Amino acid sequence: MRYGISILPDQSWHDARPEWERAEEIGFDHAWVFDHLVWGGLPDARWFSSVPTMTALSMVTSTIKIGSFVVSPNFRHPVSFSREVETLLDIAGDRVLLGLGAGGTPDDGLQGAPAMTPRQKVDRFQEFTLLLDRLLTDDHVSADGEYYQARDMRLVGGSVRHRVPFILAGNGPRSIRFAVRHGDAWMTTGQKAETLDEWFDGVKRGCDHLDEALADEGRSPDGFDRYLNLDASPQFSLTSLATFDDMVGRAGELGFTDVIIHWPRDGDPFRGSERVLDALAERGFAPPV
């Protein structure tokens, strides 16, 4: 199992920097930055942009991988974003993990775009992902899609796609099949549920869909990583070490290779005590045998 942590970008870099540095010191394998203009979980909070934050994070760490959690088409175009990815790779090296998803509210309406159905959002996300893949792989890319166009976009110096894995987010069968066909890994938040058991039941259904899709595509489960956002559940993972161990254990039983938790905050969401994080740092991620 590999362990990741996300720190909400609702505080300035100068305040957040010590937490990011400590995340690497604790031994987290990857660190994740939310990618929004406004996040629905904290709609009245200050909010900072993900790519500059990831860039700064790469400059004050040396080993921890750095991920977007997750980039969506809500306010991005694959042509301009491809240049941001290329630049981030140049600065951070091969530590970048690119989480991509369909996106939600309120980001989807902040630029005045008309409302879209969930199906249309998935259609747009798939077109975004496929075009971004081309833009990071080929030179002189042109495209005429339903949602995006490109005109002779340049990628001088050769493909960078092989250096950045696409971790495709999705909870339903259609999005999971797309992740298998076009991604390097799958990321899920599970379905909304009232209890932890119900949530893990939904996560298991997603895993079953993934196994079926891998078999249908002739892809081996080995090497296709699975990321689970533990804190999308009704239970915050760092409520206690026992809670953390239980949730990680259940994720491992379902075949997840990676879990992501969140830095404890004084208020909701992710309300918790840093004392639990301190205890985890002192003990290590694996529970005592």
CSV table of C-alpha atoms in Angstrom, one decimal:
chain,number,residue,atom,x,y,z
A,1,MET,CA,0.0,0.0,0.0
A,2,ARG,CA,1.1,3.5,-0.8
A,3,TYR,CA,-0.1,6.5,1.2
A,4,GLY,CA,-1.1,10.0,0.0
A,5,ILE,CA,-2.2,13.1,1.8
A,6,SER,CA,-4.1,16.2,0.6
A,7,ILE,CA,-3.8,19.6,2.2
A,8,LEU,CA,-6.6,22.0,1.2
A,9,PRO,CA,-5.3,25.1,-0.6
A,10,ASP,CA,-7.4,27.5,1.5
A,11,GLN,CA,-4.4,29.0,3.2
A,12,SER,CA,-1.5,30.9,1.8
A,13,TRP,CA,1.6,29.1,0.6
A,14,HIS,CA,3.7,30.6,3.5
A,15,ASP,CA,1.3,29.0,6.0
A,16,ALA,CA,0.9,25.7,4.1
A,17,ARG,CA,4.6,25.1,3.3
A,18,PRO,CA,5.5,23.6,6.7
A,19,GLU,CA,2.7,21.1,6.4
A,20,TRP,CA,3.7,20.0,2.9
A,21,GLU,CA,7.4,19.7,4.0
A,22,ARG,CA,6.3,17.6,7.0
A,23,ALA,CA,4.2,15.4,4.8
A,24,GLU,CA,7.4,14.3,3.1
A,25,GLU,CA,9.2,13.9,6.4
A,26,ILE,CA,6.5,11.7,7.7
A,27,GLY,CA,7.0,9.4,4.7
A,28,PHE,CA,3.8,9.9,2.6
A,29,ASP,CA,4.3,8.6,-0.9
A,30,HIS,CA,2.3,11.3,-2.7
A,31,ALA,CA,0.8,14.7,-1.9
A,32,TRP,CA,-2.3,16.1,-3.6
A,33,VAL,CA,-3.7,19.5,-4.4
A,34,PHE,CA,-7.4,20.2,-5.1
A,35,ASP,CA,-8.0,21.8,-8.5
A,36,HIS,CA,-10.8,24.3,-8.3
A,37,LEU,CA,-11.7,27.9,-8.7
A,38,VAL,CA,-14.2,27.6,-5.9
A,39,TRP,CA,-14.7,24.4,-4.0
A,40,GLY,CA,-18.2,23.5,-2.9
A,41,GLY,CA,-17.0,22.1,0.4
A,42,LEU,CA,-15.7,25.6,1.4
A,43,PRO,CA,-17.5,28.0,-0.9
A,44,ASP,CA,-16.7,31.1,1.2
A,45,ALA,CA,-13.1,30.3,1.8
A,46,ARG,CA,-9.9,31.8,0.3
A,47,TRP,CA,-8.7,29.5,-2.4
A,48,PHE,CA,-5.4,29.1,-4.2
A,49,SER,CA,-4.6,27.7,-7.6
A,50,SER,CA,-3.3,24.1,-8.0
A,51,VAL,CA,-0.6,24.3,-10.6
A,52,PRO,CA,1.4,27.1,-8.9
A,53,THR,CA,1.0,25.3,-5.6
A,54,MET,CA,2.2,22.1,-7.1
A,55,THR,CA,5.2,23.9,-8.6
A,56,ALA,CA,6.1,25.5,-5.3
A,57,LEU,CA,5.6,22.1,-3.6
A,58,SER,CA,8.1,20.5,-6.0
A,59,MET,CA,10.7,23.1,-5.1
A,60,VAL,CA,10.6,22.4,-1.3
A,61,THR,CA,10.5,18.6,-1.5
A,62,SER,CA,12.6,16.0,-3.2
A,63,THR,CA,11.0,12.6,-3.1
A,64,ILE,CA,7.3,12.8,-2.6
A,65,LYS,CA,5.1,12.6,-5.7
A,66,ILE,CA,2.9,15.5,-6.5
A,67,GLY,CA,-0.7,15.0,-7.7
A,68,SER,CA,-3.7,17.0,-9.0
A,69,PHE,CA,-6.8,16.0,-7.2
A,70,VAL,CA,-8.4,16.3,-9.8
A,71,VAL,CA,-8.1,18.5,-12.9
A,72,SER,CA,-11.5,18.9,-14.7
A,73,PRO,CA,-12.7,20.5,-17.9
A,74,ASN,CA,-14.9,22.9,-15.9
A,75,PHE,CA,-12.5,25.9,-16.4
A,76,ARG,CA,-9.6,24.4,-18.4
A,77,HIS,CA,-8.9,23.8,-22.1
A,78,PRO,CA,-6.6,20.9,-23.0
A,79,VAL,CA,-4.5,23.0,-25.3
A,80,SER,CA,-3.5,25.6,-22.7
A,81,PHE,CA,-3.4,23.0,-19.9
A,82,SER,CA,-1.0,20.8,-21.9
A,83,ARG,CA,1.6,23.6,-21.7
A,84,GLU,CA,1.1,23.9,-17.9
A,85,VAL,CA,1.7,20.2,-17.6
A,86,GLU,CA,4.8,20.3,-19.8
A,87,THR,CA,6.2,23.2,-17.7
A,88,LEU,CA,5.4,21.5,-14.4
A,89,LEU,CA,7.2,18.3,-15.5
A,90,ASP,CA,10.2,20.4,-16.5
A,91,ILE,CA,10.3,21.8,-12.9
A,92,ALA,CA,9.2,18.8,-10.8
A,93,GLY,CA,10.7,16.0,-12.9
A,94,ASP,CA,8.9,12.7,-13.0
A,95,ARG,CA,7.1,13.2,-9.7
A,96,VAL,CA,3.9,14.5,-11.2
A,97,LEU,CA,0.7,12.4,-11.0
A,98,LEU,CA,-2.1,13.8,-13.1
A,99,GLY,CA,-5.6,13.1,-11.7
A,100,LEU,CA,-8.3,13.9,-14.1
A,101,GLY,CA,-12.1,13.9,-13.6
A,102,ALA,CA,-15.4,15.2,-15.0
A,103,GLY,CA,-15.8,18.0,-12.4
A,104,GLY,CA,-18.7,19.3,-10.4
A,105,THR,CA,-20.2,22.4,-9.0
A,106,PRO,CA,-19.8,25.4,-8.6
A,107,ASP,CA,-16.8,25.4,-10.9
A,108,ASP,CA,-19.0,24.3,-13.8
A,109,GLY,CA,-20.9,27.6,-13.9
A,110,LEU,CA,-18.3,30.2,-12.8
A,111,GLN,CA,-17.4,31.2,-16.4
A,112,GLY,CA,-21.0,31.5,-17.5
A,113,ALA,CA,-21.2,28.3,-19.4
A,114,PRO,CA,-24.7,26.8,-19.8
A,115,ALA,CA,-25.6,24.0,-17.4
A,116,MET,CA,-24.7,20.5,-18.6
A,117,THR,CA,-26.2,17.1,-17.8
A,118,PRO,CA,-24.1,14.5,-16.1
A,119,ARG,CA,-23.8,12.6,-19.3
A,120,GLN,CA,-22.6,15.7,-21.2
A,121,LYS,CA,-20.0,16.3,-18.5
A,122,VAL,CA,-18.6,12.8,-18.9
A,123,ASP,CA,-18.7,13.3,-22.7
A,124,ARG,CA,-16.7,16.5,-22.4
A,125,PHE,CA,-14.3,14.9,-19.9
A,126,GLN,CA,-13.5,12.0,-22.2
A,127,GLU,CA,-12.9,14.4,-25.1
A,128,PHE,CA,-10.7,16.5,-22.9
A,129,THR,CA,-8.6,13.5,-21.8
A,130,LEU,CA,-8.1,12.1,-25.3
A,131,LEU,CA,-7.1,15.4,-26.7
A,132,LEU,CA,-4.7,16.1,-23.8
A,133,ASP,CA,-3.2,12.7,-24.3
A,134,ARG,CA,-2.5,13.7,-28.0
A,135,LEU,CA,-1.1,17.1,-27.0
A,136,LEU,CA,1.4,15.6,-24.6
A,137,THR,CA,2.4,12.9,-27.1
A,138,ASP,CA,2.4,14.5,-30.6
A,139,ASP,CA,3.7,17.6,-32.3
A,140,HIS,CA,1.4,19.7,-34.7
A,141,VAL,CA,-1.9,18.6,-33.1
A,142,SER,CA,-5.2,19.8,-34.7
A,143,ALA,CA,-8.6,18.7,-33.6
A,144,ASP,CA,-12.3,19.6,-34.2
A,145,GLY,CA,-14.3,18.1,-31.4
A,146,GLU,CA,-17.7,18.8,-30.0
A,147,TYR,CA,-16.2,20.7,-27.0
A,148,TYR,CA,-12.6,21.5,-27.9
A,149,GLN,CA,-10.7,22.6,-31.0
A,150,ALA,CA,-6.9,22.8,-31.6
A,151,ARG,CA,-5.0,24.3,-34.4
A,152,ASP,CA,-1.4,23.1,-35.0
A,153,MET,CA,-0.5,23.0,-31.3
A,154,ARG,CA,3.2,22.5,-30.9
A,155,LEU,CA,5.1,20.1,-28.7
A,156,VAL,CA,8.7,20.8,-29.5
A,157,GLY,CA,11.2,18.3,-28.1
A,158,GLY,CA,9.3,15.0,-28.1
A,159,SER,CA,6.6,13.3,-26.1
A,160,VAL,CA,6.2,14.0,-22.4
A,161,ARG,CA,3.2,11.8,-21.9
A,162,HIS,CA,5.2,8.8,-20.9
A,163,ARG,CA,6.5,10.8,-17.9
A,164,VAL,CA,3.1,11.7,-16.5
A,165,PRO,CA,0.5,9.0,-15.6
A,166,PHE,CA,-3.2,9.7,-16.2
A,167,ILE,CA,-5.1,8.7,-13.1
A,168,LEU,CA,-8.7,8.8,-14.3
A,169,ALA,CA,-11.4,9.4,-11.7
A,170,GLY,CA,-14.9,7.9,-11.9
A,171,ASN,CA,-17.4,6.0,-10.0
A,172,GLY,CA,-19.8,4.6,-12.6
A,173,PRO,CA,-19.3,1.7,-15.0
A,174,ARG,CA,-18.9,4.0,-18.1
A,175,SER,CA,-16.2,6.1,-16.4
A,176,ILE,CA,-14.4,3.0,-15.1
A,177,ARG,CA,-14.3,1.4,-18.5
A,178,PHE,CA,-12.9,4.7,-19.9
A,179,ALA,CA,-10.2,4.7,-17.2
A,180,VAL,CA,-9.2,1.1,-18.2
A,181,ARG,CA,-9.0,1.9,-21.9
A,182,HIS,CA,-7.2,5.2,-21.7
A,183,GLY,CA,-5.7,5.6,-18.3
A,184,ASP,CA,-2.7,4.4,-16.3
A,185,ALA,CA,-4.7,4.1,-13.1
A,186,TRP,CA,-8.1,4.6,-11.6
A,187,MET,CA,-9.2,6.9,-8.8
A,188,THR,CA,-12.5,6.8,-6.9
A,189,THR,CA,-14.4,8.5,-4.2
A,190,GLY,CA,-17.1,5.8,-4.0
A,191,GLN,CA,-20.8,6.7,-3.9
A,192,LYS,CA,-22.4,8.8,-1.3
A,193,ALA,CA,-23.6,6.8,1.7
A,194,GLU,CA,-24.9,7.2,5.2
A,195,THR,CA,-22.6,4.6,6.9
A,196,LEU,CA,-19.1,3.4,6.4
A,197,ASP,CA,-20.2,-0.1,5.6
A,198,GLU,CA,-22.6,1.2,2.9
A,199,TRP,CA,-19.8,3.3,1.4
A,200,PHE,CA,-17.4,0.4,1.3
A,201,ASP,CA,-20.1,-1.7,-0.3
A,202,GLY,CA,-20.4,0.9,-3.1
A,203,VAL,CA,-16.6,1.0,-3.5
A,204,LYS,CA,-16.6,-2.8,-3.9
A,205,ARG,CA,-19.1,-2.5,-6.7
A,206,GLY,CA,-16.7,-0.1,-8.4
A,207,CYS,CA,-13.9,-2.6,-8.0
A,208,ASP,CA,-16.0,-5.3,-9.5
A,209,HIS,CA,-16.7,-3.1,-12.5
A,210,LEU,CA,-13.0,-2.4,-12.8
A,211,ASP,CA,-12.1,-6.1,-12.7
A,212,GLU,CA,-14.6,-6.8,-15.4
A,213,ALA,CA,-13.4,-3.9,-17.6
A,214,LEU,CA,-9.7,-5.0,-17.2
A,215,ALA,CA,-10.7,-8.6,-18.3
A,216,ASP,CA,-12.7,-7.3,-21.3
A,217,GLU,CA,-9.8,-5.1,-22.4
A,218,GLY,CA,-7.3,-7.9,-21.9
A,219,ARG,CA,-5.3,-5.8,-19.4
A,220,SER,CA,-3.6,-7.4,-16.4
A,221,PRO,CA,-4.7,-6.1,-13.0
A,222,ASP,CA,-1.0,-6.1,-12.1
A,223,GLY,CA,0.5,-2.7,-12.8
A,224,PHE,CA,-2.9,-0.9,-13.0
A,225,ASP,CA,-3.0,1.1,-9.8
A,226,ARG,CA,-6.1,1.9,-7.9
A,227,TYR,CA,-6.4,5.0,-5.7
A,228,LEU,CA,-9.1,5.4,-3.0
A,229,ASN,CA,-10.0,8.7,-1.4
A,230,LEU,CA,-10.7,7.4,2.1
A,231,ASP,CA,-12.1,10.7,3.3
A,232,ALA,CA,-14.9,10.7,0.7
A,233,SER,CA,-16.5,8.3,3.1
A,234,PRO,CA,-18.8,9.3,6.0
A,235,GLN,CA,-15.9,8.7,8.4
A,236,PHE,CA,-12.8,10.9,8.6
A,237,SER,CA,-9.8,8.5,8.4
A,238,LEU,CA,-7.7,10.3,11.0
A,239,THR,CA,-10.4,10.2,13.7
A,240,SER,CA,-8.1,7.8,15.5
A,241,LEU,CA,-5.3,5.3,14.6
A,242,ALA,CA,-7.8,2.5,14.9
A,243,THR,CA,-10.1,4.1,12.4
A,244,PHE,CA,-7.2,4.7,10.0
A,245,ASP,CA,-6.0,1.1,10.3
A,246,ASP,CA,-9.5,-0.3,9.8
A,247,MET,CA,-10.2,1.8,6.7
A,248,VAL,CA,-6.7,1.1,5.1
A,249,GLY,CA,-7.2,-2.6,5.8
A,250,ARG,CA,-10.5,-2.6,4.1
A,251,ALA,CA,-9.1,-0.8,1.1
A,252,GLY,CA,-6.3,-3.3,0.9
A,253,GLU,CA,-8.7,-6.2,0.9
A,254,LEU,CA,-10.5,-4.6,-2.1
A,255,GLY,CA,-7.2,-4.5,-4.0
A,256,PHE,CA,-6.4,-0.8,-3.7
A,257,THR,CA,-2.7,0.1,-4.2
A,258,ASP,CA,-3.0,3.6,-2.9
A,259,VAL,CA,-5.1,5.5,-0.4
A,260,ILE,CA,-5.4,9.3,0.1
A,261,ILE,CA,-6.3,11.0,3.3
A,262,HIS,CA,-6.5,14.7,4.3
A,263,TRP,CA,-4.6,16.9,6.7
A,264,PRO,CA,-6.7,17.3,9.8
A,265,ARG,CA,-8.5,20.7,10.2
A,266,ASP,CA,-10.0,22.6,13.1
A,267,GLY,CA,-13.4,22.7,11.4
A,268,ASP,CA,-15.4,20.8,8.8
A,269,PRO,CA,-14.6,19.3,6.4
A,270,PHE,CA,-11.9,16.9,7.6
A,271,ARG,CA,-12.3,18.0,11.2
A,272,GLY,CA,-9.7,16.2,13.3
A,273,SER,CA,-6.7,16.5,15.6
A,274,GLU,CA,-3.1,16.7,14.4
A,275,ARG,CA,-2.3,14.6,17.4
A,276,VAL,CA,-3.5,11.6,15.5
A,277,LEU,CA,-1.3,12.5,12.6
A,278,ASP,CA,1.6,12.9,15.0
A,279,ALA,CA,0.9,9.4,16.4
A,280,LEU,CA,0.8,8.0,12.9
A,281,ALA,CA,4.1,9.7,12.1
A,282,GLU,CA,5.7,8.2,15.3
A,283,ARG,CA,4.3,4.7,14.8
A,284,GLY,CA,4.5,4.4,11.0
A,285,PHE,CA,1.7,3.6,8.5
A,286,ALA,CA,1.6,-0.1,9.1
A,287,PRO,CA,-0.1,-1.2,12.4
A,288,PRO,CA,1.9,-3.2,14.9
A,289,VAL,CA,1.7,-7.0,14.3
